[in-house]
Amino acid sequence: MPLPVFAMMACTFCIGTAESVIAGILPSIAREVGVSLSSVGLLISAYALAVVLAGPLVTAATAGLSRAVLMPALMLVFVLGNAQAALAPGFGWLMAGRVVSAVVHSTLIAVFVATARDMAPPERRSAWGAKVTLGIGLSSVAGVPVGSLVGEAFGWRATFWSLAGLSLAATVLLTRCTVPEAVPRGPEASGVDRRRTPALPGPVLLVALVITLGTAGVFALYTYASPYLTQAVGIDPRAVTVLLLLYGAGGVVGNSLGGRAADRFPHASVPVTLGTATAGLLLLALPPGNGWVVAALFCLLGAAYFAGIPALNTRIVAAAGSSSPTMALTVNNSAFCVGIALGSWLAGLLLSRGHGLPSVAAAGATLSAAAWVLSLARPGGRGERRTTGAAAAGPSASLPETSLAGGLRPRPHWSAGAQGTHTDVPAAVTPATSPGRGGRGRASSGRHGLRARPPCSPIGSGAGPSGSGRHSVTGTTPGSTSSRPSKNAVISSTERRMYGAAPLSLYASCARSNTGSMPREPSLIDR
């Protein structure tokens, strides 16, 4: 595992532990601070609310900062929040410390995942992002239990001091790493003021709704896992911790497998994981008498939930299109927190009205099933499906069809593989031909059989400077029919606005010629 990815995973481990460890030290805090358990429970609600509300605002406010500066700076804020909680003389200061830590929670995870995806090979973007979020799964397996034990042995302040020290160590490790800067997209690539960046597109909100419902379904049961296991199933209270550890262990395995699956099957991963979680919740709604079956179902539920996280990250980044992936991932994290709060609230409402604990699992299955149905929708049509499918391969896999400033616009054309020819048939796909025996052409298909021509010419123009359809490329002889670009071609801001983060060779193939027009002969085979 690369050192930067390990450092970011260590940071997410600290963040995940800080979010959840409070549940294990509630009685200790209530005794020392002198407030009721219900009041101390507000430390959890306030943290989640701060994550949801402050996350997008912090991400938007810090969009112009370098990642090398942003990540350590936000981690230092997180460290200070935990230190303030450890030093809090009363409940109000403790609440303030929790809110300070929560303010940077969502932005940190979003930047970490986006950075890991940018560092990864094109075919492993989801897997590398999953390595970062693995820290959250490990926090539920090791961080929360150990933090609770520290609180019981040395007091709840020792838990926050331990978190502050571990977070500071992870921050120091992070400063020793080299991380890539964000690839400019959309308005950022053209130099438009980030404060005027348009809102995220509708598909992002649909994915966020899927995340909210799916998370609510799982956490409706997980919030009341202890009474469910002891009262509804009849398991010994001493075995509850073991079953919860099995849930976390399943999450660790599921996160790793889900990252690989999201790279290979970006469309199917989300419905499969949500369907598996729904099936597990339905079976738990009919609690069997065998404790081993319940243990297996809890492990399956944890694996399904955490396996869906990398796929949802990939889908929401693809749905964002030319918008900021960091902002999309911030919305993603906020949706998870809303789902946790919604599931806990719904389960508590059912229990307060006299419904049994199995009904909580049934309600969770209903929410998860609704998320599964929504996950089958592809709101962006064919273009969105191409983008989502290409998410693992990187941003170069699709070309945005947006109008450009200055009267230029891309108009994708497809032609046969013979260089120097031109076919003005928009959006038509023609198989390239390759020489066969006896001089006869042989149609070929697949990645290397089609050549895309996104021509870049003034609106209304149908040809190049000579009107023949042949165009020069910077670094080649003007008028040459070769579609191979020069690697030294200069990329202008117009091409960057057109093609976003497309490969350098595709930029070069659209570099301006000496006559001022733009070529018509780029090829996706040149990537």
XYZ file of C-alpha atoms in Angstrom:
527
model
C 0.000 0.000 0.000
C 1.465 3.408 -0.954
C 2.458 5.566 1.997
C 0.014 8.424 1.161
C -2.889 5.963 1.005
C -1.840 4.421 4.325
C -1.581 7.861 5.922
C -5.049 8.817 4.698
C -6.444 5.483 5.911
C -4.939 6.181 9.353
C -6.676 9.563 9.347
C -10.063 8.045 8.449
C -9.532 5.486 11.222
C -9.218 8.339 13.718
C -12.230 10.149 12.246
C -14.427 7.037 12.340
C -13.383 6.264 15.904
C -14.097 9.814 17.083
C -17.560 9.711 15.524
C -18.688 6.475 17.192
C -16.618 6.015 20.359
C -18.826 8.405 22.308
C -21.471 5.661 22.612
C -19.111 3.537 24.710
C -18.220 6.286 27.193
C -21.654 7.892 27.681
C -22.124 6.666 31.279
C -18.670 7.885 32.287
C -19.317 11.349 30.830
C -22.750 11.583 32.456
C -21.327 10.775 35.897
C -18.443 13.257 35.755
C -20.162 16.153 33.973
C -23.377 15.777 35.961
C -25.947 15.531 33.170
C -28.437 12.858 32.149
C -27.701 10.105 29.652
C -30.220 11.594 27.222
C -28.381 14.922 27.353
C -25.028 13.250 26.737
C -26.636 11.495 23.784
C -26.915 14.918 22.166
C -23.142 14.737 21.622
C -23.861 12.146 18.933
C -26.758 14.058 17.368
C -24.867 17.368 17.357
C -21.861 15.721 15.714
C -24.004 14.253 12.918
C -25.863 17.541 12.401
C -22.587 19.478 12.156
C -21.258 16.989 9.590
C -24.354 17.369 7.420
C -24.598 21.162 7.555
C -20.943 22.201 7.652
C -19.492 19.655 5.227
C -20.566 21.263 1.916
C -19.811 24.750 3.249
C -16.260 23.852 4.305
C -15.637 22.065 1.005
C -16.812 25.079 -0.996
C -14.791 27.501 1.133
C -11.563 25.496 0.775
C -11.924 24.583 -2.905
C -9.031 26.831 -3.943
C -6.477 25.412 -1.496
C -3.774 22.962 -2.428
C -4.374 19.443 -1.164
C -0.901 19.391 0.388
C -1.992 22.325 2.564
C -5.676 21.521 2.969
C -5.448 17.987 4.347
C -2.946 18.651 7.178
C -4.706 21.919 8.054
C -8.100 20.247 8.427
C -6.551 17.389 10.394
C -5.053 19.920 12.814
C -8.533 21.368 13.329
C -9.742 17.836 14.046
C -6.914 17.350 16.569
C -7.788 20.634 18.295
C -11.438 19.600 18.559
C -10.522 16.380 20.367
C -8.061 18.213 22.619
C -10.764 20.725 23.517
C -13.133 17.868 24.385
C -10.470 16.323 26.631
C -9.911 19.627 28.448
C -13.599 20.602 28.645
C -14.503 21.919 32.125
C -18.206 21.370 31.477
C -20.778 19.935 29.112
C -20.938 23.075 26.937
C -17.207 23.033 26.188
C -17.387 19.302 25.493
C -20.187 19.899 23.000
C -18.156 22.676 21.350
C -15.158 20.380 20.973
C -17.308 17.733 19.312
C -18.732 20.278 16.878
C -15.241 21.543 15.962
C -14.185 17.994 15.080
C -17.392 17.378 13.131
C -17.075 20.515 10.995
C -14.091 19.092 9.066
C -15.239 15.444 9.112
C -17.027 15.306 5.766
C -14.532 17.429 3.825
C -11.581 15.386 5.077
C -13.038 12.063 3.985
C -14.089 13.515 0.623
C -10.621 14.932 -0.082
C -8.951 11.696 1.024
C -11.082 9.542 -1.277
C -10.725 11.942 -4.229
C -6.946 12.065 -3.754
C -6.626 8.286 -3.592
C -8.697 7.926 -6.767
C -6.473 10.440 -8.568
C -3.344 8.562 -7.478
C -4.637 5.170 -8.596
C -4.151 3.480 -11.968
C -7.226 4.078 -14.140
C -8.539 0.548 -13.659
C -8.209 0.630 -9.844
C -9.706 3.955 -8.815
C -12.519 2.455 -6.760
C -10.194 -0.043 -5.077
C -7.794 2.689 -3.951
C -10.672 4.799 -2.699
C -11.857 1.757 -0.749
C -8.448 1.482 0.919
C -8.985 4.936 2.385
C -12.503 4.213 3.644
C -11.216 0.930 5.071
C -10.075 3.036 8.016
C -13.717 3.673 8.917
C -14.449 -0.052 8.902
C -11.401 -0.751 11.048
C -12.543 1.897 13.510
C -15.716 -0.081 14.196
C -13.727 -3.289 14.677
C -10.799 -1.966 16.723
C -11.035 1.777 17.348
C -14.387 1.958 19.114
C -13.870 -1.104 21.382
C -10.354 -0.002 22.359
C -11.507 3.573 22.926
C -14.303 2.328 25.175
C -11.856 0.194 27.168
C -9.531 3.187 27.590
C -12.460 5.252 28.833
C -13.486 2.609 31.354
C -9.929 2.170 32.650
C -8.624 5.757 32.671
C -11.674 7.969 32.216
C -13.383 9.461 29.187
C -10.842 12.283 28.911
C -8.123 9.709 28.242
C -10.137 8.522 25.250
C -10.151 11.993 23.700
C -6.457 12.512 24.495
C -5.674 9.204 22.780
C -7.659 10.292 19.736
C -5.889 13.650 19.621
C -2.448 12.028 19.865
C -3.164 9.366 17.250
C -4.665 11.958 14.898
C -1.616 14.180 15.309
C 0.688 11.263 14.460
C -1.363 10.517 11.328
C -1.175 14.194 10.365
C 2.614 14.224 10.695
C 2.795 11.127 8.498
C 0.523 12.829 5.980
C 2.824 15.846 5.722
C 5.677 13.567 4.650
C 3.732 12.343 1.623
C 3.433 13.789 -1.863
C -0.131 13.929 -3.134
C -1.488 14.971 -6.552
C -3.434 18.162 -6.948
C -7.037 18.083 -8.066
C -7.597 17.856 -11.823
C -9.467 20.989 -12.986
C -12.992 20.248 -14.180
C -15.770 22.300 -15.643
C -15.652 25.933 -14.504
C -12.419 25.317 -12.590
C -10.655 24.253 -15.773
C -11.638 27.446 -17.564
C -10.654 29.764 -14.753
C -14.207 30.660 -13.697
C -14.491 31.904 -10.127
C -15.210 28.903 -7.909
C -17.736 30.937 -5.966
C -19.860 30.947 -9.116
C -19.609 27.216 -9.687
C -23.109 25.885 -10.489
C -24.920 23.507 -8.164
C -24.369 19.789 -8.438
C -26.548 18.097 -11.080
C -29.726 16.203 -10.275
C -28.209 12.708 -10.624
C -25.965 13.477 -7.640
C -29.030 14.124 -5.504
C -30.556 10.837 -6.661
C -27.428 8.933 -5.630
C -27.460 10.804 -2.313
C -31.058 9.661 -1.778
C -30.027 6.063 -2.460
C -27.242 6.421 0.114
C -29.583 7.938 2.694
C -32.237 5.228 2.373
C -29.746 2.356 2.256
C -27.851 3.623 5.297
C -31.081 4.262 7.202
C -32.187 0.692 6.551
C -29.025 -0.827 8.005
C -28.692 1.539 10.958
C -32.325 1.182 11.969
C -31.363 -2.287 13.183
C -27.723 -1.626 14.054
C -28.646 1.164 16.477
C -30.669 -1.317 18.552
C -28.490 -4.338 17.857
C -27.843 -5.069 21.531
C -31.509 -5.313 22.662
C -32.403 -7.105 19.422
C -29.789 -9.795 20.006
C -30.525 -10.264 23.701
C -34.326 -9.892 23.767
C -35.587 -10.910 20.328
C -33.015 -13.611 19.589
C -32.133 -14.637 23.145
C -28.350 -14.438 22.822
C -26.199 -14.195 25.940
C -25.304 -10.513 26.560
C -21.653 -11.495 26.764
C -21.790 -12.620 23.122
C -23.193 -9.319 21.833
C -19.756 -7.731 21.559
C -18.535 -10.719 19.551
C -21.432 -10.415 17.116
C -20.839 -6.711 16.668
C -17.190 -7.469 15.989
C -18.326 -9.960 13.348
C -20.376 -7.170 11.782
C -17.271 -4.983 11.682
C -15.090 -7.814 10.364
C -17.597 -8.436 7.601
C -17.426 -4.735 6.824
C -13.638 -4.830 6.470
C -13.803 -7.773 4.063
C -16.752 -6.275 2.196
C -15.003 -2.929 1.781
C -11.991 -4.580 0.168
C -14.054 -6.780 -2.137
C -16.460 -3.954 -2.925
C -13.643 -1.722 -4.136
C -12.506 -4.325 -6.649
C -16.051 -5.081 -7.745
C -16.809 -1.382 -8.282
C -13.887 -1.146 -10.708
C -15.004 -4.179 -12.714
C -18.787 -3.854 -12.440
C -19.586 -0.181 -11.753
C -23.286 -0.514 -12.641
C -24.118 -3.801 -10.942
C -22.242 -3.290 -7.669
C -24.722 -0.896 -6.055
C -27.916 -2.928 -6.745
C -26.200 -6.178 -5.730
C -24.963 -4.841 -2.401
C -28.276 -3.157 -1.598
C -30.172 -6.307 -2.562
C -27.940 -8.395 -0.302
C -28.458 -6.004 2.610
C -32.230 -6.080 2.035
C -32.259 -9.880 2.060
C -30.225 -9.963 5.273
C -32.578 -7.521 7.004
C -35.633 -9.509 5.889
C -34.171 -12.694 7.351
C -33.313 -10.900 10.590
C -36.916 -9.662 10.764
C -37.817 -13.340 11.293
C -35.249 -14.048 14.015
C -34.181 -17.698 13.925
C -33.460 -19.554 17.135
C -29.950 -20.531 16.053
C -27.365 -18.000 17.200
C -24.898 -19.110 14.531
C -27.383 -18.176 11.807
C -27.824 -14.729 13.350
C -24.045 -14.334 13.555
C -23.706 -15.220 9.874
C -26.466 -12.775 8.928
C -24.851 -9.965 10.917
C -21.536 -10.643 9.188
C -23.320 -10.658 5.811
C -25.084 -7.392 6.632
C -21.812 -5.690 7.538
C -20.117 -6.988 4.399
C -22.965 -5.827 2.143
C -23.146 -2.366 3.700
C -19.431 -1.622 3.493
C -19.078 -3.262 0.065
C -21.524 -0.735 -1.330
C -19.539 2.303 -0.169
C -16.829 2.197 -2.919
C -19.468 1.627 -5.590
C -21.546 4.547 -4.316
C -18.443 6.735 -4.273
C -17.792 5.830 -7.905
C -21.395 6.426 -8.909
C -21.706 9.827 -7.255
C -18.421 11.047 -8.784
C -19.627 9.899 -12.208
C -23.016 11.540 -11.664
C -21.284 14.823 -10.814
C -19.868 14.985 -14.345
C -17.815 18.153 -14.753
C -18.646 19.329 -11.229
C -16.175 19.008 -8.381
C -15.708 15.362 -7.313
C -14.708 16.560 -3.849
C -18.023 18.376 -3.424
C -19.887 15.306 -4.700
C -18.083 13.098 -2.174
C -18.855 15.631 0.557
C -22.550 15.357 -0.277
C -22.000 11.604 -0.219
C -20.709 11.700 3.365
C -23.493 14.034 4.448
C -26.027 11.593 2.996
C -24.533 8.781 5.079
C -24.926 10.857 8.245
C -28.522 11.746 7.369
C -29.203 8.046 6.820
C -27.756 7.132 10.215
C -29.917 9.745 11.932
C -33.029 8.753 9.956
C -32.626 5.051 10.697
C -32.074 5.633 14.412
C -35.059 7.991 14.625
C -37.396 5.617 12.767
C -36.394 2.646 14.914
C -36.926 4.636 18.095
C -40.327 5.796 16.838
C -41.446 2.214 16.185
C -40.317 1.027 19.605
C -41.948 3.976 21.361
C -45.282 3.031 19.779
C -45.145 -0.521 21.076
C -43.816 -2.379 18.046
C -41.439 -5.255 18.640
C -37.741 -5.348 17.814
C -38.262 -7.574 14.730
C -40.390 -4.773 13.264
C -37.282 -2.570 13.336
C -35.503 -5.029 11.044
C -38.576 -5.140 8.791
C -38.651 -1.340 8.564
C -34.941 -1.360 7.750
C -35.551 -3.884 4.988
C -38.268 -1.624 3.542
C -35.928 1.367 3.420
C -33.148 -0.723 1.917
C -35.528 -2.107 -0.711
C -36.543 1.437 -1.662
C -32.868 2.307 -2.087
C -32.417 -0.794 -4.245
C -35.264 0.261 -6.550
C -33.820 3.769 -6.931
C -30.354 2.359 -7.616
C -31.695 0.689 -10.750
C -32.502 4.089 -12.257
C -29.960 5.693 -14.567
C -31.155 9.278 -14.754
C -28.494 10.493 -17.118
C -29.475 8.246 -19.980
C -26.794 6.849 -22.242
C -24.360 9.621 -21.533
C -24.552 9.044 -17.798
C -24.073 5.323 -18.281
C -20.945 5.943 -20.320
C -19.625 8.239 -17.622
C -20.377 5.813 -14.804
C -18.872 2.933 -16.688
C -15.779 4.972 -17.336
C -15.355 6.149 -13.798
C -12.929 3.379 -13.042
C -10.959 4.201 -16.138
C -10.685 7.833 -15.265
C -12.132 11.026 -16.601
C -10.720 10.464 -20.058
C -13.310 7.875 -20.953
C -16.017 10.339 -21.901
C -16.080 13.679 -23.644
C -18.495 16.361 -22.467
C -20.628 17.799 -25.229
C -20.792 21.362 -23.987
C -20.644 24.605 -25.861
C -17.456 26.586 -25.640
C -16.732 30.250 -25.268
C -15.642 32.034 -28.385
C -18.042 30.277 -30.755
C -16.411 26.864 -30.653
C -18.056 23.582 -29.838
C -17.077 19.913 -30.075
C -19.060 17.790 -32.507
C -18.215 14.080 -32.166
C -17.891 12.281 -35.492
C -16.885 8.713 -36.190
C -15.095 7.468 -39.257
C -13.352 4.475 -40.693
C -9.835 3.804 -39.503
C -8.126 4.990 -42.687
C -6.184 8.102 -41.819
C -6.758 11.275 -43.756
C -10.401 10.522 -44.552
C -13.392 12.307 -43.148
C -17.007 11.338 -42.701
C -19.550 13.932 -41.558
C -21.930 11.485 -39.906
C -22.510 12.618 -36.302
C -22.719 9.960 -33.617
C -22.423 7.131 -36.145
C -20.121 4.253 -35.305
C -18.382 2.582 -38.204
C -16.003 -0.342 -37.654
C -12.459 0.348 -38.691
C -10.981 -1.789 -41.412
C -7.603 -3.390 -41.391
C -5.756 -4.925 -44.316
C -6.535 -8.580 -44.772
C -5.261 -11.260 -47.059
C -5.477 -10.496 -50.727
C -5.745 -6.789 -50.027
C -9.346 -7.087 -48.844
C -10.444 -5.014 -45.901
C -11.496 -6.815 -42.735
C -13.878 -5.180 -40.318
C -12.654 -5.122 -36.776
C -14.457 -4.167 -33.606
C -13.622 -3.504 -30.004
C -11.518 -0.811 -28.450
C -8.953 -0.687 -31.227
C -11.440 -0.947 -34.072
C -13.178 2.408 -33.706
C -11.716 5.840 -34.024
C -13.502 8.816 -32.575
C -13.167 12.257 -34.102
C -14.383 15.049 -31.864
C -13.852 17.855 -34.400
C -13.152 21.286 -32.982
C -14.046 23.909 -35.514
C -15.888 27.237 -35.615
C -19.639 26.853 -35.524
C -20.956 26.402 -39.006
C -17.614 25.359 -40.418
C -17.442 21.962 -41.982
C -13.779 21.548 -42.799
C -10.284 22.622 -42.022
C -8.287 25.493 -43.431
C -8.148 24.001 -46.892
C -11.695 22.696 -46.838
C -10.465 19.184 -47.502
C -10.996 17.727 -44.062
C -7.261 17.341 -43.517
C -5.805 19.190 -40.589
C -2.409 19.808 -39.174
C -1.424 18.972 -35.625
C 1.087 20.930 -33.587
C 4.387 19.138 -33.918
C 3.587 17.657 -37.344
C 3.736 18.973 -40.864
C 0.738 21.146 -41.767
C -1.590 19.280 -44.046
C -0.340 15.898 -42.915
C -2.925 13.127 -42.814
C -1.405 11.538 -39.735
C -3.689 11.445 -36.708
C -0.815 10.818 -34.319
C -0.311 13.953 -32.202
C 2.928 15.325 -30.957
C 3.552 14.702 -27.272
C 4.964 18.219 -27.064
C 1.836 19.906 -28.332
C 0.739 22.941 -26.360
C -2.654 22.569 -24.712
C -4.784 25.682 -24.599
C -7.481 26.499 -22.060
C -10.150 25.966 -24.723
C -9.150 22.337 -25.218
C -9.071 21.819 -21.471
C -12.602 23.158 -21.187
C -13.654 20.814 -23.935
C -12.058 17.602 -22.832
C -11.662 18.081 -19.087
C -9.083 15.585 -17.844
C -8.709 13.667 -21.113
C -5.319 12.096 -21.930
C -2.507 14.319 -23.129
C -2.521 12.631 -26.500
C -6.163 13.574 -27.000
C -5.377 17.155 -26.020
C -2.478 17.188 -28.439
C -4.584 15.848 -31.248
C -6.846 18.877 -30.869
C -4.055 21.427 -30.522
C -4.368 24.435 -32.741
C -2.516 24.453 -36.011
C -0.503 27.369 -37.354
C -3.516 28.560 -39.320
C -5.606 28.981 -36.170
C -8.180 26.256 -36.818
C -8.489 23.046 -34.879
C -7.891 19.528 -36.235
C -10.437 16.881 -36.982
C -8.309 13.790 -36.661
C -7.936 12.834 -32.950
C -8.191 9.168 -32.122
C -9.162 7.494 -28.888
C -6.721 4.751 -29.794
C -3.929 7.233 -29.051
C -4.591 7.223 -25.314
